[in-house]
GROMACS .gro file of C-alpha atoms in nm:
model
  257
    1UNK     CA    1   0.000   0.000   0.000
    2UNK     CA    2   0.135   0.341  -0.094
    3UNK     CA    3   0.179   0.578   0.197
    4UNK     CA    4   0.028   0.923   0.141
    5UNK     CA    5   0.248   1.222   0.222
    6UNK     CA    6   0.006   1.413   0.445
    7UNK     CA    7   0.194   1.743   0.427
    8UNK     CA    8   0.204   1.748   0.046
    9UNK     CA    9  -0.157   1.632   0.029
   10UNK     CA   10  -0.281   1.911   0.253
   11UNK     CA   11  -0.078   2.165   0.057
   12UNK     CA   12  -0.231   2.042  -0.270
   13UNK     CA   13  -0.581   2.052  -0.123
   14UNK     CA   14  -0.544   2.408   0.004
   15UNK     CA   15  -0.412   2.524  -0.333
   16UNK     CA   16  -0.689   2.352  -0.528
   17UNK     CA   17  -0.968   2.454  -0.290
   18UNK     CA   18  -0.869   2.818  -0.337
   19UNK     CA   19  -0.900   2.784  -0.715
   20UNK     CA   20  -1.189   2.539  -0.760
   21UNK     CA   21  -1.555   2.633  -0.777
   22UNK     CA   22  -1.806   2.535  -0.509
   23UNK     CA   23  -1.906   2.197  -0.648
   24UNK     CA   24  -1.549   2.093  -0.721
   25UNK     CA   25  -1.431   2.203  -0.377
   26UNK     CA   26  -1.706   2.003  -0.204
   27UNK     CA   27  -1.627   1.688  -0.402
   28UNK     CA   28  -1.255   1.724  -0.331
   29UNK     CA   29  -1.320   1.750   0.045
   30UNK     CA   30  -1.546   1.445   0.038
   31UNK     CA   31  -1.290   1.238  -0.152
   32UNK     CA   32  -1.010   1.347   0.082
   33UNK     CA   33  -1.216   1.257   0.389
   34UNK     CA   34  -1.292   0.917   0.235
   35UNK     CA   35  -0.921   0.862   0.171
   36UNK     CA   36  -0.830   0.952   0.530
   37UNK     CA   37  -1.106   0.727   0.665
   38UNK     CA   38  -1.007   0.425   0.454
   39UNK     CA   39  -0.639   0.480   0.537
   40UNK     CA   40  -0.714   0.465   0.909
   41UNK     CA   41  -0.929   0.157   0.855
   42UNK     CA   42  -0.645  -0.025   0.678
   43UNK     CA   43  -0.399   0.071   0.950
   44UNK     CA   44  -0.627  -0.078   1.217
   45UNK     CA   45  -0.746  -0.377   1.012
   46UNK     CA   46  -0.565  -0.453   0.681
   47UNK     CA   47  -0.841  -0.680   0.557
   48UNK     CA   48  -0.908  -0.736   0.188
   49UNK     CA   49  -1.230  -0.533   0.204
   50UNK     CA   50  -1.056  -0.240   0.374
   51UNK     CA   51  -0.772  -0.252   0.119
   52UNK     CA   52  -1.018  -0.245  -0.172
   53UNK     CA   53  -1.201   0.050  -0.016
   54UNK     CA   54  -0.872   0.234   0.035
   55UNK     CA   55  -0.754   0.170  -0.324
   56UNK     CA   56  -1.083   0.300  -0.464
   57UNK     CA   57  -1.077   0.612  -0.246
   58UNK     CA   58  -0.712   0.675  -0.335
   59UNK     CA   59  -0.782   0.635  -0.708
   60UNK     CA   60  -1.081   0.874  -0.703
   61UNK     CA   61  -0.898   1.133  -0.494
   62UNK     CA   62  -0.581   1.119  -0.706
   63UNK     CA   63  -0.782   1.150  -1.027
   64UNK     CA   64  -0.972   1.451  -0.890
   65UNK     CA   65  -0.650   1.623  -0.783
   66UNK     CA   66  -0.494   1.559  -1.124
   67UNK     CA   67  -0.793   1.698  -1.316
   68UNK     CA   68  -0.821   2.010  -1.101
   69UNK     CA   69  -0.447   2.066  -1.119
   70UNK     CA   70  -0.453   2.044  -1.499
   71UNK     CA   71  -0.755   2.274  -1.513
   72UNK     CA   72  -0.638   2.551  -1.282
   73UNK     CA   73  -0.259   2.514  -1.288
   74UNK     CA   74  -0.164   2.402  -1.639
   75UNK     CA   75   0.208   2.356  -1.681
   76UNK     CA   76   0.396   2.472  -1.989
   77UNK     CA   77   0.507   2.187  -2.216
   78UNK     CA   78   0.877   2.102  -2.186
   79UNK     CA   79   1.105   2.239  -2.460
   80UNK     CA   80   1.137   2.010  -2.759
   81UNK     CA   81   1.460   1.829  -2.833
   82UNK     CA   82   1.551   1.653  -3.158
   83UNK     CA   83   1.788   1.363  -3.110
   84UNK     CA   84   1.975   1.412  -3.437
   85UNK     CA   85   2.042   1.678  -3.698
   86UNK     CA   86   1.833   1.475  -3.943
   87UNK     CA   87   1.531   1.489  -3.710
   88UNK     CA   88   1.572   1.866  -3.681
   89UNK     CA   89   1.598   1.894  -4.060
   90UNK     CA   90   1.277   1.694  -4.113
   91UNK     CA   91   1.096   1.917  -3.865
   92UNK     CA   92   1.204   2.233  -4.047
   93UNK     CA   93   1.098   2.089  -4.382
   94UNK     CA   94   0.761   1.982  -4.239
   95UNK     CA   95   0.713   2.341  -4.122
   96UNK     CA   96   0.766   2.457  -4.480
   97UNK     CA   97   1.121   2.591  -4.454
   98UNK     CA   98   1.338   2.570  -4.762
   99UNK     CA   99   1.656   2.403  -4.636
  100UNK     CA  100   1.852   2.102  -4.756
  101UNK     CA  101   2.050   1.839  -4.571
  102UNK     CA  102   2.390   1.957  -4.692
  103UNK     CA  103   2.328   2.316  -4.579
  104UNK     CA  104   2.203   2.221  -4.234
  105UNK     CA  105   2.493   1.979  -4.177
  106UNK     CA  106   2.740   2.245  -4.295
  107UNK     CA  107   2.586   2.506  -4.065
  108UNK     CA  108   2.601   2.259  -3.776
  109UNK     CA  109   2.970   2.199  -3.843
  110UNK     CA  110   3.039   2.574  -3.850
  111UNK     CA  111   2.849   2.631  -3.526
  112UNK     CA  112   2.566   2.830  -3.680
  113UNK     CA  113   2.338   2.551  -3.565
  114UNK     CA  114   2.437   2.477  -3.206
  115UNK     CA  115   2.442   2.110  -3.110
  116UNK     CA  116   2.432   1.952  -2.766
  117UNK     CA  117   2.726   1.731  -2.660
  118UNK     CA  118   2.527   1.420  -2.756
  119UNK     CA  119   2.449   1.564  -3.101
  120UNK     CA  120   2.088   1.658  -3.024
  121UNK     CA  121   1.926   1.990  -3.116
  122UNK     CA  122   1.721   2.191  -2.868
  123UNK     CA  123   1.418   2.399  -2.962
  124UNK     CA  124   1.597   2.717  -2.857
  125UNK     CA  125   1.898   2.634  -3.076
  126UNK     CA  126   1.676   2.556  -3.375
  127UNK     CA  127   1.484   2.884  -3.346
  128UNK     CA  128   1.814   3.070  -3.323
  129UNK     CA  129   1.939   2.889  -3.634
  130UNK     CA  130   1.628   2.983  -3.834
  131UNK     CA  131   1.679   3.347  -3.741
  132UNK     CA  132   2.056   3.363  -3.802
  133UNK     CA  133   2.046   3.160  -4.124
  134UNK     CA  134   1.759   3.370  -4.258
  135UNK     CA  135   1.552   3.064  -4.344
  136UNK     CA  136   1.223   3.136  -4.518
  137UNK     CA  137   0.915   2.923  -4.566
  138UNK     CA  138   0.821   2.830  -4.920
  139UNK     CA  139   0.492   3.017  -4.879
  140UNK     CA  140   0.680   3.334  -4.784
  141UNK     CA  141   0.912   3.298  -5.082
  142UNK     CA  142   0.616   3.250  -5.317
  143UNK     CA  143   0.441   3.555  -5.174
  144UNK     CA  144   0.753   3.767  -5.225
  145UNK     CA  145   0.783   3.656  -5.587
  146UNK     CA  146   0.422   3.739  -5.664
  147UNK     CA  147   0.169   3.525  -5.850
  148UNK     CA  148   0.292   3.256  -6.086
  149UNK     CA  149   0.243   3.364  -6.451
  150UNK     CA  150   0.113   3.017  -6.532
  151UNK     CA  151  -0.153   3.052  -6.262
  152UNK     CA  152  -0.255   3.388  -6.407
  153UNK     CA  153  -0.286   3.232  -6.750
  154UNK     CA  154  -0.506   2.953  -6.617
  155UNK     CA  155  -0.727   3.203  -6.434
  156UNK     CA  156  -0.759   3.418  -6.744
  157UNK     CA  157  -0.848   3.114  -6.952
  158UNK     CA  158  -1.118   3.007  -6.703
  159UNK     CA  159  -1.272   3.355  -6.707
  160UNK     CA  160  -1.274   3.357  -7.086
  161UNK     CA  161  -1.448   3.018  -7.091
  162UNK     CA  162  -1.708   3.145  -6.843
  163UNK     CA  163  -1.765   3.457  -7.054
  164UNK     CA  164  -1.809   3.254  -7.372
  165UNK     CA  165  -2.040   3.008  -7.197
  166UNK     CA  166  -2.259   3.292  -7.071
  167UNK     CA  167  -2.261   3.450  -7.418
  168UNK     CA  168  -2.366   3.122  -7.581
  169UNK     CA  169  -2.647   3.076  -7.325
  170UNK     CA  170  -2.772   3.428  -7.393
  171UNK     CA  171  -2.766   3.372  -7.771
  172UNK     CA  172  -2.953   3.042  -7.729
  173UNK     CA  173  -3.224   3.210  -7.520
  174UNK     CA  174  -3.261   3.493  -7.772
  175UNK     CA  175  -3.297   3.241  -8.053
  176UNK     CA  176  -3.562   3.043  -7.863
  177UNK     CA  177  -3.755   3.364  -7.793
  178UNK     CA  178  -3.753   3.446  -8.164
  179UNK     CA  179  -3.873   3.092  -8.235
  180UNK     CA  180  -4.163   3.143  -7.996
  181UNK     CA  181  -4.038   2.898  -7.735
  182UNK     CA  182  -4.015   3.164  -7.465
  183UNK     CA  183  -4.231   3.463  -7.380
  184UNK     CA  184  -4.072   3.754  -7.195
  185UNK     CA  185  -4.213   3.790  -6.843
  186UNK     CA  186  -4.319   4.152  -6.897
  187UNK     CA  187  -4.518   4.050  -7.203
  188UNK     CA  188  -4.691   3.772  -7.007
  189UNK     CA  189  -4.793   4.013  -6.731
  190UNK     CA  190  -4.914   4.265  -6.986
  191UNK     CA  191  -5.115   3.996  -7.165
  192UNK     CA  192  -5.282   3.883  -6.842
  193UNK     CA  193  -5.359   4.239  -6.739
  194UNK     CA  194  -5.515   4.306  -7.077
  195UNK     CA  195  -5.732   3.996  -7.065
  196UNK     CA  196  -5.845   4.077  -6.711
  197UNK     CA  197  -5.942   4.423  -6.827
  198UNK     CA  198  -6.141   4.278  -7.117
  199UNK     CA  199  -6.324   4.045  -6.877
  200UNK     CA  200  -6.408   4.330  -6.638
  201UNK     CA  201  -6.532   4.543  -6.928
  202UNK     CA  202  -6.754   4.260  -7.045
  203UNK     CA  203  -6.914   4.219  -6.701
  204UNK     CA  204  -6.974   4.594  -6.672
  205UNK     CA  205  -7.144   4.600  -7.012
  206UNK     CA  206  -7.350   4.297  -6.910
  207UNK     CA  207  -7.507   4.463  -6.607
  208UNK     CA  208  -7.534   4.807  -6.771
  209UNK     CA  209  -7.730   4.671  -7.069
  210UNK     CA  210  -8.097   4.785  -7.028
  211UNK     CA  211  -8.216   4.478  -7.212
  212UNK     CA  212  -8.032   4.252  -6.970
  213UNK     CA  213  -8.170   4.440  -6.670
  214UNK     CA  214  -8.528   4.410  -6.807
  215UNK     CA  215  -8.467   4.041  -6.860
  216UNK     CA  216  -8.356   4.004  -6.498
  217UNK     CA  217  -8.667   4.183  -6.372
  218UNK     CA  218  -8.895   3.987  -6.601
  219UNK     CA  219  -8.739   3.660  -6.495
  220UNK     CA  220  -8.845   3.693  -6.133
  221UNK     CA  221  -9.138   3.931  -6.182
  222UNK     CA  222  -9.054   4.105  -5.856
  223UNK     CA  223  -9.102   3.780  -5.668
  224UNK     CA  224  -8.832   3.740  -5.399
  225UNK     CA  225  -8.905   3.370  -5.384
  226UNK     CA  226  -8.759   3.332  -5.733
  227UNK     CA  227  -8.403   3.437  -5.639
  228UNK     CA  228  -8.280   3.093  -5.748
  229UNK     CA  229  -8.401   3.162  -6.102
  230UNK     CA  230  -8.221   3.496  -6.100
  231UNK     CA  231  -7.901   3.333  -5.970
  232UNK     CA  232  -7.902   3.075  -6.251
  233UNK     CA  233  -7.963   3.347  -6.508
  234UNK     CA  234  -7.669   3.560  -6.389
  235UNK     CA  235  -7.438   3.259  -6.359
  236UNK     CA  236  -7.525   3.165  -6.715
  237UNK     CA  237  -7.426   3.510  -6.836
  238UNK     CA  238  -7.097   3.496  -6.642
  239UNK     CA  239  -7.016   3.153  -6.784
  240UNK     CA  240  -7.074   3.288  -7.133
  241UNK     CA  241  -6.840   3.580  -7.066
  242UNK     CA  242  -6.575   3.347  -6.926
  243UNK     CA  243  -6.594   3.134  -7.238
  244UNK     CA  244  -6.554   3.444  -7.454
  245UNK     CA  245  -6.260   3.551  -7.238
  246UNK     CA  246  -6.090   3.212  -7.277
  247UNK     CA  247  -6.134   3.223  -7.654
  248UNK     CA  248  -5.979   3.567  -7.696
  249UNK     CA  249  -5.721   3.572  -7.970
  250UNK     CA  250  -5.455   3.834  -8.023
  251UNK     CA  251  -5.543   4.193  -7.938
  252UNK     CA  252  -5.351   4.515  -7.901
  253UNK     CA  253  -5.298   4.702  -7.576
  254UNK     CA  254  -5.230   5.071  -7.595
  255UNK     CA  255  -5.002   5.188  -7.315
  256UNK     CA  256  -5.028   5.562  -7.253
  257UNK     CA  257  -4.751   5.735  -7.060
   0.00000   0.00000   0.00000
C-alpha cells in the first residue's frame, strides 16, 4: 500500500480549494475525507475489504486532484529536443522551410546551428538557427515573388471560358424567344392584365345593358321567392363571358404614358 504524504496532500488541497468552484471544492473535500477514513481503517485492520475501499478512495482522490491541477494550474510543455540533426531537418521541412541536408549539416559543423554534446538539437537552438540563417518558408518565398504567370494564364483562360459560356447561353435564349419557345415575363404580365381588363369590361357591359336588366326583372317578376331563377340566369351570363374571355385571340394594348 502506498503511503500518502500528508503534508504534500494538505498543501495540494489548500491550493486547489482556493482555485476550484463550489461543487469541485465540495467533491474534493469528500474524496479526501474518504481517503483519510479508509487509510485509518487499513492501518487498524488490513483486511481485503478495507484494502479495496482504500484503493478505490485513493484512485478517485488522485484523479480529482490531477484533473483540477490540470484545469487551474496548467504547466507549460517542456522544450522540444531533436535527437539528431536529421530529425531537426525533417521538422524544419515539415514546417515549410526551404533548407537542404547539406546546408544544415554544414551550418552545424560551423556552429551556426548549435548542437548539444550528444548531437541533439534543442528547440531554442533551432529557433536561433532559423533566425541567423535567414531561413524562409516556401509560402513566404512565393508571396515575395508574386503570383505565378502560369496561374494567371489559367485564371484568365477560365474567365474567358465562363464569358463565352454565358454568351452562348444568352444567344440560345434569344434564338428560342424568336422561335416562340419563350415569352418575356413583362409581355406575359401585360397579356394577363389586358385579358383581365377585357373580362371586367364585359361584365360591366352585361349589367349596364338595359335589355339585360329588363330580362332580370322579367325573370323573377318582382317575386323574392324566385331568387334561385335569377341566380341561374346571372351565372349563365358569367359563364358565357368566361368562355368568350378564354377564346380571346390576339389583341392590341395601348399603353399611354
